[in-house]
């Protein structure tokens, strides 16, 4: 009887962790779908370039504060020191899913409390120009999505971890590899994000603030991320850095 109870308890815990990971993943997908409309100014009543209702200074302070919250969450929870502490409080297979969930919540806070400023910096009404901008915007999202699958989409967003736990298997770290885009730049995922943030036919002050802050954050985050990758993969990643540019193909090597 005791053995049966232990089995049931273990099975239920594995089911719970799996369902938790699936929930976090779909919460992230919905958040990303909303982000397409919010950043691209499509489908939504309130978006990045909506007309402003508050003073420039107040809106900028709030918006930069919101983006800073996201940046802190995204960076702090990704550090190995935080993970070591965090996994003493939650099961290790849930760590990545929880990171994904908190990232989604931080983004939702940005969308909810964002203060549009308006004040157009540039606007292209020409149909051809709009098609070009929106095509590059869409290309950015495609690059982001494809890049996640090239490295392992399901590991990146925590599904592989919870599934292995459900199967009763130990987690095995991914091997270092450089497929497709990764042969030309070390961070194609971020190249995609830059296109998403900057390729717009209507650039307002709030959109510019969003693009600038997120760009600065990404450039800083790359340094932290690459330090972790060197710690994990050692000389393999050091050689990769020497051979492949960081963000711009065919221009320079290590940066």
XYZ file of N, CA and C in Angstrom:
765
model
N 0.828 -1.210 0.000
C 0.000 0.000 0.000
C 0.861 1.258 0.000
N 1.895 1.248 0.859
C 2.781 2.418 0.919
C 3.492 2.626 -0.411
N 3.908 1.514 -1.054
C 4.575 1.614 -2.353
C 3.636 2.201 -3.403
N 2.327 1.788 -3.332
C 1.341 2.309 -4.273
C 1.119 3.801 -4.064
N 1.070 4.237 -2.804
C 0.888 5.653 -2.495
C 2.074 6.474 -2.996
N 3.293 5.923 -2.806
C 4.495 6.612 -3.279
C 4.471 6.749 -4.794
N 4.050 5.676 -5.474
C 3.955 5.711 -6.933
C 2.954 6.764 -7.385
N 1.768 6.774 -6.733
C 0.730 7.740 -7.114
C 1.203 9.172 -6.885
N 1.879 9.378 -5.738
C 2.371 10.715 -5.418
C 3.408 11.159 -6.446
N 4.316 10.247 -6.793
C 5.351 10.569 -7.769
C 4.733 10.839 -9.143
N 3.761 10.015 -9.531
C 3.125 10.188 -10.834
C 2.374 11.511 -10.907
N 1.645 11.827 -9.834
C 0.887 13.080 -9.821
C 1.807 14.288 -9.867
N 2.942 14.200 -9.186
C 3.884 15.327 -9.205
C 4.454 15.514 -10.612
N 4.715 14.399 -11.293
C 5.244 14.485 -12.654
C 4.195 15.036 -13.620
N 2.940 14.654 -13.419
C 1.859 15.196 -14.244
C 1.707 16.688 -13.996
N 1.771 17.088 -12.728
C 1.638 18.506 -12.386
C 2.744 19.335 -13.040
N 3.988 18.848 -12.942
C 5.118 19.579 -13.526
C 4.954 19.689 -15.039
N 4.495 18.613 -15.675
C 4.276 18.644 -17.122
C 3.200 19.659 -17.494
N 2.077 19.632 -16.789
C 0.981 20.568 -17.079
C 1.401 22.003 -16.803
N 2.202 22.194 -15.761
C 2.718 23.529 -15.445
C 3.578 24.056 -16.591
N 4.460 23.191 -17.122
C 5.313 23.595 -18.230
C 4.516 23.938 -19.473
N 3.479 23.136 -19.749
C 2.621 23.400 -20.916
C 1.871 24.717 -20.729
N 1.371 24.961 -19.524
C 0.671 26.222 -19.235
C 1.596 27.423 -19.451
N 2.827 27.342 -18.925
C 3.784 28.450 -19.076
C 4.100 28.698 -20.543
N 4.214 27.628 -21.301
C 4.538 27.748 -22.722
C 3.419 28.446 -23.488
N 2.172 28.037 -23.242
C 1.061 28.650 -23.971
C 0.801 30.078 -23.500
N 1.099 30.362 -22.234
C 1.013 31.744 -21.765
C 2.008 32.613 -22.522
N 3.190 32.057 -22.767
C 4.206 32.775 -23.530
C 3.766 32.979 -24.977
N 3.177 31.944 -25.593
C 2.720 32.073 -26.981
C 1.672 33.169 -27.117
N 0.732 33.215 -26.189
C -0.308 34.253 -26.226
C 0.303 35.642 -26.039
N 1.286 35.735 -25.147
C 1.960 37.016 -24.915
C 2.690 37.467 -26.174
N 3.341 36.538 -26.861
C 4.048 36.879 -28.108
C 3.067 37.304 -29.194
N 1.926 36.620 -29.261
C 0.914 36.991 -30.259
C 0.431 38.413 -30.013
N 0.240 38.764 -28.751
C -0.164 40.130 -28.403
C 0.952 41.119 -28.755
N 2.209 40.694 -28.541
C 3.351 41.571 -28.830
C 3.421 41.940 -30.300
N 3.018 41.016 -31.181
C 3.024 41.313 -32.619
C 2.137 42.518 -32.906
N 0.931 42.511 -32.340
C 0.012 43.626 -32.543
C 0.454 44.883 -31.832
N 1.005 44.727 -30.620
C 1.396 45.888 -29.822
C 2.565 46.633 -30.459
N 3.600 45.899 -30.844
C 4.781 46.540 -31.432
C 4.514 46.973 -32.871
N 3.750 46.158 -33.609
C 3.488 46.458 -35.008
C 2.328 47.398 -35.254
N 1.643 47.802 -34.179
C 0.503 48.722 -34.302
C -0.594 48.156 -35.213
N -0.899 46.884 -35.018
C -1.943 46.238 -35.811
C -2.900 45.496 -34.890
N -4.168 45.542 -35.230
C -5.239 44.807 -34.556
C -5.672 45.401 -33.204
N -4.781 46.092 -32.500
C -5.071 46.506 -31.129
C -5.452 47.977 -31.042
N -6.319 48.286 -30.081
C -6.725 49.678 -29.858
C -5.575 50.483 -29.244
N -4.862 49.863 -28.294
C -3.708 50.518 -27.674
C -2.444 49.800 -28.129
N -1.516 50.561 -28.697
C -0.271 49.966 -29.180
C 0.892 50.889 -28.859
N 2.060 50.507 -29.333
C 3.276 51.254 -29.035
C 3.210 52.694 -29.533
N 2.550 52.916 -30.660
C 2.534 54.237 -31.275
C 1.181 54.940 -31.181
N 0.371 54.551 -30.195
C -0.905 55.238 -29.992
C -0.656 56.681 -29.572
N -1.680 57.489 -29.655
C -1.562 58.890 -29.227
C -1.354 58.973 -27.723
N -0.464 59.877 -27.316
C -0.154 60.024 -25.897
C -1.182 60.844 -25.149
N -1.337 60.536 -23.849
C -2.293 61.253 -23.006
C -1.625 61.852 -21.773
N -0.323 61.628 -21.630
C 0.388 62.155 -20.471
C 1.570 62.990 -20.940
N 2.176 63.694 -19.994
C 3.319 64.533 -20.343
C 4.477 63.661 -20.802
N 5.349 64.245 -21.615
C 6.487 63.515 -22.166
C 7.354 62.921 -21.064
N 7.683 63.734 -20.061
C 8.580 63.275 -18.993
C 7.947 62.138 -18.204
N 6.682 62.306 -17.816
C 5.989 61.265 -17.044
C 5.913 59.966 -17.817
N 5.518 60.053 -19.079
C 5.388 58.851 -19.905
C 6.735 58.158 -20.085
N 7.786 58.932 -20.347
C 9.111 58.340 -20.535
C 9.595 57.641 -19.271
N 9.386 58.271 -18.117
C 9.816 57.668 -16.856
C 9.097 56.341 -16.609
N 7.798 56.334 -16.844
C 7.023 55.104 -16.642
C 7.462 54.023 -17.625
N 7.592 54.393 -18.896
C 7.927 53.401 -19.924
C 9.328 52.814 -19.714
N 10.289 53.670 -19.413
C 11.647 53.174 -19.163
C 11.672 52.310 -17.906
N 10.877 52.691 -16.906
C 10.777 51.882 -15.691
C 10.217 50.496 -15.973
N 9.186 50.431 -16.808
C 8.585 49.146 -17.172
C 9.584 48.262 -17.908
N 10.308 48.853 -18.852
C 11.299 48.084 -19.598
C 12.451 47.657 -18.700
N 12.777 48.473 -17.701
C 13.842 48.113 -16.759
C 13.436 46.918 -15.909
N 12.156 46.867 -15.521
C 11.654 45.718 -14.763
C 11.810 44.445 -15.582
N 11.417 44.523 -16.857
C 11.561 43.355 -17.732
C 13.030 42.963 -17.869
N 13.905 43.938 -18.079
C 15.327 43.656 -18.268
C 15.930 42.994 -17.031
N 15.570 43.509 -15.847
C 16.089 42.933 -14.602
C 15.604 41.504 -14.426
N 14.315 41.292 -14.633
C 13.771 39.935 -14.503
C 14.463 38.994 -15.475
N 14.582 39.430 -16.714
C 15.118 38.581 -17.772
C 16.579 38.229 -17.519
N 17.345 39.174 -16.989
C 18.768 38.942 -16.778
C 19.054 38.221 -15.464
N 18.422 38.680 -14.381
C 18.701 38.096 -13.069
C 18.302 36.628 -13.021
N 17.118 36.304 -13.520
C 16.647 34.921 -13.465
C 17.431 34.008 -14.406
N 18.189 34.567 -15.341
C 18.985 33.758 -16.268
C 20.376 33.437 -15.730
N 20.788 34.103 -14.644
C 22.127 33.877 -14.113
C 22.183 32.576 -13.319
N 23.316 31.894 -13.424
C 23.453 30.576 -12.792
C 23.391 30.665 -11.264
N 23.850 31.793 -10.690
C 23.772 31.955 -9.239
C 22.318 31.999 -8.776
N 21.478 32.727 -9.545
C 20.055 32.778 -9.194
C 19.415 31.413 -9.374
N 19.758 30.722 -10.452
C 19.182 29.396 -10.695
C 19.519 28.432 -9.563
N 20.764 28.494 -9.083
C 21.182 27.610 -7.999
C 20.352 27.859 -6.744
N 20.070 29.139 -6.450
C 19.227 29.471 -5.289
C 17.764 29.119 -5.548
N 17.286 29.437 -6.757
C 15.867 29.276 -7.098
C 15.447 27.820 -7.075
N 16.343 26.929 -7.531
C 16.000 25.509 -7.598
C 16.069 24.821 -6.230
N 16.410 25.574 -5.204
C 16.242 25.070 -3.848
C 14.806 25.273 -3.365
N 14.090 26.160 -4.068
C 12.708 26.475 -3.681
C 11.685 25.781 -4.577
N 12.040 25.549 -5.833
C 11.133 24.887 -6.769
C 11.854 23.692 -7.391
N 11.107 22.688 -7.877
C 11.754 21.558 -8.548
C 12.568 22.023 -9.744
N 13.745 21.449 -9.922
C 14.644 21.874 -10.994
C 14.010 21.810 -12.387
N 13.189 20.765 -12.685
C 12.578 20.725 -14.028
C 11.634 21.890 -14.313
N 11.175 22.591 -13.250
C 10.256 23.712 -13.433
C 10.981 25.042 -13.608
N 12.307 25.039 -13.458
C 13.044 26.308 -13.446
C 12.872 27.080 -14.749
N 13.081 26.412 -15.878
C 12.998 27.119 -17.159
C 11.584 27.582 -17.451
N 10.604 26.731 -17.154
C 9.207 27.116 -17.381
C 8.828 28.319 -16.533
N 9.329 28.356 -15.299
C 9.036 29.483 -14.416
C 9.678 30.759 -14.946
N 10.882 30.636 -15.484
C 11.543 31.780 -16.116
C 10.703 32.305 -17.282
N 10.201 31.394 -18.103
C 9.349 31.769 -19.238
C 8.070 32.444 -18.749
N 7.467 31.913 -17.687
C 6.238 32.494 -17.142
C 6.481 33.900 -16.615
N 7.556 34.091 -15.855
C 7.840 35.418 -15.303
C 8.178 36.413 -16.407
N 8.830 35.937 -17.469
C 9.106 36.812 -18.616
C 7.805 37.265 -19.262
N 6.870 36.338 -19.383
C 5.560 36.678 -19.959
C 4.836 37.692 -19.082
N 4.877 37.479 -17.776
C 4.212 38.404 -16.851
C 4.844 39.794 -16.912
N 6.177 39.839 -17.039
C 6.862 41.136 -17.147
C 6.462 41.851 -18.429
N 6.316 41.103 -19.523
C 5.871 41.703 -20.778
C 4.426 42.172 -20.698
N 3.592 41.371 -20.064
C 2.183 41.758 -19.896
C 2.096 43.060 -19.111
N 2.937 43.218 -18.095
C 2.976 44.466 -17.326
C 3.351 45.639 -18.227
N 4.332 45.422 -19.119
C 4.728 46.470 -20.066
C 3.548 46.861 -20.945
N 2.870 45.862 -21.529
C 1.742 46.142 -22.421
C 0.612 46.853 -21.675
N 0.343 46.415 -20.462
C -0.787 46.936 -19.680
C -0.555 48.380 -19.247
N 0.647 48.666 -18.769
C 0.911 49.969 -18.172
C 1.664 50.927 -19.103
N 1.925 50.507 -20.325
C 2.673 51.364 -21.255
C 1.960 52.685 -21.483
N 2.720 53.771 -21.492
C 2.184 55.103 -21.720
C 2.609 55.594 -23.108
N 1.742 55.483 -24.103
C 2.094 55.993 -25.434
C 2.374 57.496 -25.380
N 3.313 57.931 -26.184
C 3.707 59.336 -26.177
C 3.262 60.050 -27.444
N 3.183 59.300 -28.548
C 2.864 59.963 -29.808
C 4.082 60.718 -30.314
N 3.871 61.906 -30.869
C 4.947 62.743 -31.382
C 5.748 61.998 -32.452
N 5.267 62.050 -33.660
C 5.853 61.278 -34.760
C 7.234 61.798 -35.158
N 8.178 60.886 -35.256
C 9.538 61.204 -35.710
C 9.641 60.984 -37.207
N 9.144 59.851 -37.673
C 9.024 59.651 -39.115
C 7.750 58.875 -39.410
N 7.217 59.085 -40.593
C 6.029 58.370 -41.039
C 6.058 58.234 -42.552
N 5.940 57.009 -43.030
C 5.931 56.732 -44.462
C 4.531 56.291 -44.872
N 3.861 57.141 -45.647
C 2.516 56.826 -46.119
C 2.525 56.120 -47.473
N 3.678 56.157 -48.140
C 3.809 55.493 -49.426
C 3.610 53.990 -49.267
N 2.775 53.400 -50.116
C 2.427 51.984 -49.997
C 3.658 51.087 -50.115
N 4.542 51.387 -51.053
C 5.739 50.569 -51.249
C 6.613 50.585 -49.993
N 6.787 51.781 -49.419
C 7.596 51.908 -48.203
C 6.966 51.126 -47.052
N 5.650 51.205 -46.927
C 4.967 50.474 -45.864
C 5.128 48.968 -46.033
N 5.029 48.497 -47.275
C 5.209 47.067 -47.541
C 6.614 46.623 -47.152
N 7.607 47.450 -47.473
C 8.995 47.123 -47.135
C 9.176 47.039 -45.616
N 8.682 48.051 -44.913
C 8.834 48.073 -43.457
C 8.127 46.884 -42.805
N 6.888 46.639 -43.188
C 6.137 45.540 -42.567
C 6.708 44.177 -42.969
N 7.288 44.088 -44.154
C 7.933 42.839 -44.575
C 9.163 42.556 -43.712
N 9.942 43.604 -43.440
C 11.113 43.439 -42.579
C 10.701 43.151 -41.139
N 9.607 43.769 -40.701
C 9.051 43.499 -39.372
C 8.663 42.022 -39.267
N 7.961 41.514 -40.281
C 7.564 40.106 -40.303
C 8.783 39.195 -40.386
N 9.785 39.604 -41.198
C 11.009 38.824 -41.312
C 11.694 38.686 -39.955
N 11.663 39.762 -39.178
C 12.251 39.714 -37.843
C 11.615 38.630 -36.987
N 10.280 38.574 -36.987
C 9.577 37.544 -36.217
C 9.916 36.151 -36.736
N 10.029 36.008 -38.046
C 10.363 34.703 -38.630
C 11.763 34.271 -38.192
N 12.715 35.205 -38.227
C 14.080 34.887 -37.804
C 14.105 34.475 -36.340
N 13.359 35.197 -35.504
C 13.278 34.853 -34.083
C 12.757 33.430 -33.907
N 11.643 33.130 -34.566
C 11.030 31.803 -34.422
C 11.944 30.694 -34.942
N 12.479 30.881 -36.151
C 13.340 29.849 -36.744
C 14.594 29.641 -35.897
N 15.148 30.729 -35.371
C 16.362 30.623 -34.549
C 16.131 29.764 -33.316
N 14.942 29.875 -32.715
C 14.659 29.051 -31.526
C 14.611 27.574 -31.883
N 14.081 27.241 -33.047
C 14.016 25.834 -33.450
C 15.387 25.303 -33.867
N 16.250 26.182 -34.366
C 17.579 25.736 -34.770
C 18.399 25.270 -33.570
N 18.207 25.926 -32.415
C 18.971 25.508 -31.235
C 18.207 24.455 -30.421
N 16.965 24.548 -30.280
C 16.030 23.596 -29.647
C 14.926 24.413 -28.963
N 13.882 24.650 -29.706
C 12.758 25.473 -29.263
C 12.186 24.980 -27.935
N 12.018 23.668 -27.814
C 11.322 23.116 -26.655
C 12.190 23.114 -25.403
N 13.500 23.073 -25.565
C 14.387 23.230 -24.420
C 14.434 24.688 -23.983
N 14.476 25.590 -24.958
C 14.559 27.020 -24.673
C 13.366 27.498 -23.847
N 12.190 26.915 -24.101
C 10.978 27.359 -23.413
C 10.475 26.375 -22.365
N 11.335 25.439 -21.956
C 11.057 24.625 -20.786
C 10.260 23.357 -21.002
N 9.761 23.122 -22.205
C 8.930 21.938 -22.430
C 9.752 20.648 -22.383
N 10.952 20.673 -22.908
C 11.792 19.473 -22.891
C 12.098 19.055 -21.461
N 12.365 20.024 -20.593
C 12.712 19.728 -19.209
C 11.556 19.035 -18.482
N 10.344 19.583 -18.623
C 9.208 18.997 -17.894
C 8.802 17.656 -18.495
N 8.991 17.493 -19.804
C 8.637 16.218 -20.433
C 9.594 15.115 -19.997
N 10.890 15.423 -19.955
C 11.856 14.427 -19.488
C 11.560 14.025 -18.044
N 11.182 15.002 -17.227
C 10.827 14.704 -15.834
C 9.592 13.811 -15.777
N 8.610 14.103 -16.612
C 7.400 13.275 -16.673
C 7.742 11.843 -17.081
N 8.696 11.693 -17.987
C 9.115 10.368 -18.450
C 10.033 9.669 -17.453
N 10.427 10.392 -16.396
C 11.328 9.804 -15.417
C 12.771 9.738 -15.882
N 13.133 10.615 -16.812
C 14.486 10.637 -17.371
C 15.249 11.854 -16.857
N 16.554 11.710 -16.754
C 17.403 12.824 -16.335
C 17.552 13.823 -17.478
N 17.657 15.092 -17.100
C 17.873 16.139 -18.096
C 19.306 16.085 -18.596
N 19.479 16.169 -19.909
C 20.812 16.220 -20.504
C 20.988 17.559 -21.209
N 22.018 18.324 -20.867
C 22.233 19.632 -21.512
C 22.428 19.477 -23.015
N 22.044 20.515 -23.742
C 22.202 20.492 -25.188
C 23.682 20.600 -25.569
N 24.042 19.923 -26.630
C 25.399 20.040 -27.144
C 25.549 21.354 -27.910
N 26.757 21.869 -27.919
C 27.017 23.108 -28.642
C 26.982 22.831 -30.141
N 26.189 23.611 -30.875
C 26.112 23.462 -32.326
C 25.834 24.823 -32.955
N 26.144 24.949 -34.232
C 25.982 26.231 -34.934
C 25.310 26.003 -36.289
N 24.023 25.671 -36.295
C 23.335 25.397 -37.562
C 22.888 26.680 -38.273
N 22.794 26.605 -39.592
C 22.154 27.639 -40.432
C 22.578 29.057 -40.058
N 21.643 29.875 -39.547
C 21.926 31.282 -39.228
C 23.165 31.427 -38.345
N 23.366 30.453 -37.460
C 24.449 30.540 -36.483
C 25.825 30.389 -37.126
N 25.854 30.054 -38.409
C 27.111 30.021 -39.148
C 27.561 31.433 -39.540
N 26.631 32.375 -39.524
C 26.909 33.721 -40.023
C 26.947 34.783 -38.922
N 26.122 34.607 -37.889
C 26.161 35.489 -36.720
C 25.954 34.640 -35.470
N 26.526 35.100 -34.372
C 26.418 34.317 -33.139
C 25.042 34.452 -32.493
N 24.333 35.537 -32.810
C 23.057 35.780 -32.141
C 21.960 36.165 -33.139
N 21.572 35.250 -34.024
C 20.516 35.573 -34.992
C 19.184 35.893 -34.328
N 18.949 35.313 -33.165
C 17.723 35.612 -32.426
C 17.603 37.110 -32.164
N 18.715 37.727 -31.774
C 18.697 39.158 -31.468
C 18.643 40.003 -32.736
N 19.225 39.498 -33.824
C 19.091 40.193 -35.111
C 17.608 40.287 -35.476
N 16.894 39.191 -35.262
C 15.452 39.201 -35.515
C 14.737 40.212 -34.646
N 15.109 40.277 -33.372
C 14.461 41.247 -32.471
C 14.733 42.678 -32.908
N 15.946 42.968 -33.380
C 16.247 44.328 -33.845
C 15.340 44.720 -35.010
N 15.097 43.790 -35.921
C 14.178 44.077 -37.030
C 12.774 44.336 -36.508
N 12.342 43.546 -35.544
C 11.006 43.728 -34.953
C 10.885 45.101 -34.307
N 11.901 45.519 -33.583
C 11.835 46.770 -32.828
C 11.951 48.013 -33.698
N 12.756 47.935 -34.775
C 13.086 49.135 -35.539
C 12.354 49.276 -36.862
N 11.872 48.199 -37.430
C 11.255 48.267 -38.757
C 9.778 48.650 -38.660
N 9.514 49.923 -38.683
C 8.161 50.439 -38.594
C 8.004 51.651 -39.507
N 6.909 51.747 -40.238
C 6.701 52.920 -41.090
C 6.309 54.158 -40.287
N 5.924 53.943 -39.001
C 5.577 55.068 -38.131
C 6.437 54.986 -36.875
N 7.367 55.893 -36.716
C 8.238 55.922 -35.543
C 7.873 57.114 -34.671
N 7.317 56.810 -33.504
C 6.980 57.858 -32.543
C 8.055 57.919 -31.467
N 7.949 58.899 -30.587
C 8.906 59.018 -29.485
C 8.849 57.786 -28.585
N 7.641 57.280 -28.313
C 7.532 56.111 -27.438
C 8.110 54.867 -28.113
N 7.909 54.743 -29.419
C 8.489 53.600 -30.140
C 10.014 53.705 -30.142
N 10.510 54.913 -30.333
C 11.958 55.119 -30.313
C 12.533 54.782 -28.941
N 11.838 55.218 -27.882
C 12.298 54.899 -26.525
C 12.316 53.390 -26.310
N 11.258 52.717 -26.769
C 11.171 51.263 -26.649
C 12.328 50.594 -27.395
N 12.555 51.016 -28.641
C 13.603 50.411 -29.465
C 14.994 50.668 -28.886
N 15.235 51.883 -28.416
C 16.548 52.222 -27.868
C 16.846 51.438 -26.595
N 15.882 51.422 -25.667
C 16.099 50.733 -24.387
C 16.285 49.240 -24.606
N 15.449 48.639 -25.444
C 15.581 47.202 -25.682
C 16.875 46.869 -26.424
N 17.304 47.747 -27.320
C 18.567 47.527 -28.024
C 19.742 47.578 -27.062
N 19.760 48.586 -26.194
C 20.835 48.700 -25.197
C 20.838 47.475 -24.286
N 19.632 47.064 -23.874
C 19.539 45.890 -23.007
C 20.104 44.645 -23.696
N 19.745 44.440 -24.956
C 20.222 43.264 -25.686
C 21.744 43.270 -25.801
N 22.326 44.426 -26.096
C 23.783 44.513 -26.234
C 24.484 44.187 -24.911
N 23.877 44.604 -23.806
C 24.438 44.260 -22.492
C 24.208 42.782 -22.196
N 22.998 42.291 -22.490
C 22.655 40.896 -22.213
C 23.547 39.929 -22.980
N 23.944 40.312 -24.194
C 24.821 39.452 -24.992
C 26.136 39.200 -24.255
N 26.676 40.240 -23.628
C 27.938 40.075 -22.908
C 27.785 39.091 -21.748
N 26.685 39.199 -21.012
C 26.429 38.283 -19.899
C 26.202 36.862 -20.408
N 25.435 36.751 -21.491
C 25.122 35.443 -22.057
C 26.379 34.748 -22.576
N 27.238 35.516 -23.243
C 28.441 34.906 -23.799
C 29.419 34.487 -22.699
N 29.422 35.218 -21.598
C 30.254 34.802 -20.460
C 29.793 33.441 -19.950
N 28.473 33.261 -19.848
C 27.936 31.976 -19.405
C 28.255 30.873 -20.410
N 28.165 31.203 -21.705
C 28.436 30.201 -22.746
C 29.906 29.779 -22.744
N 30.806 30.707 -22.470
C 32.225 30.363 -22.354
C 32.442 29.457 -21.149
N 31.762 29.757 -20.038
C 31.880 28.908 -18.840
C 31.391 27.487 -19.119
N 30.328 27.380 -19.930
C 29.729 26.069 -20.204
C 30.513 25.295 -21.253
N 30.846 25.976 -22.363
C 31.419 25.270 -23.512
C 32.930 25.484 -23.684
N 33.485 26.390 -22.920
C 34.929 26.569 -22.918
C 35.520 26.986 -24.260
N 36.568 26.279 -24.674
C 37.324 26.641 -25.867
C 36.481 26.569 -27.138
N 35.482 25.671 -27.160
C 34.610 25.575 -28.334
C 33.937 26.908 -28.613
N 33.411 27.535 -27.560
C 32.733 28.812 -27.772
C 33.731 29.936 -28.025
N 34.902 29.844 -27.395
C 35.934 30.851 -27.648
C 36.326 30.847 -29.125
N 36.494 29.664 -29.698
C 36.828 29.572 -31.122
C 35.690 30.087 -31.987
N 34.470 29.784 -31.588
C 33.292 30.260 -32.319
C 33.240 31.782 -32.322
N 33.541 32.399 -31.202
C 33.563 33.863 -31.115
C 34.614 34.470 -32.033
N 35.733 33.791 -32.148
C 36.801 34.310 -33.004
C 36.460 34.181 -34.490
N 35.615 33.233 -34.829
C 35.333 32.933 -36.229
C 34.063 33.576 -36.770
N 33.099 33.864 -35.901
C 31.778 34.304 -36.361
C 31.423 35.658 -35.732
N 30.971 36.629 -36.545
C 30.585 37.944 -36.004
C 29.418 37.832 -35.018
N 29.289 38.840 -34.189
C 28.257 38.825 -33.163
C 26.860 39.026 -33.747
N 26.685 40.081 -34.550
C 25.347 40.434 -35.041
C 25.271 40.731 -36.536
N 26.363 41.212 -37.107
C 26.337 41.626 -38.518
C 27.168 40.652 -39.345
N 26.545 39.920 -40.259
C 27.277 38.917 -41.050
C 28.423 39.527 -41.851
N 29.523 38.806 -41.909
C 30.669 39.122 -42.763
C 31.421 40.391 -42.360
N 31.028 41.005 -41.252
C 31.732 42.217 -40.792
C 32.420 41.910 -39.487
N 33.722 41.792 -39.542
C 34.494 41.529 -38.346
C 34.272 40.110 -37.852
N 34.949 39.764 -36.790
C 34.812 38.457 -36.175
C 34.365 38.650 -34.748
N 35.245 38.539 -33.812
C 34.892 38.703 -32.408
C 34.542 40.158 -32.137
N 33.415 40.378 -31.391
C 33.048 41.739 -31.004
C 32.402 41.725 -29.647
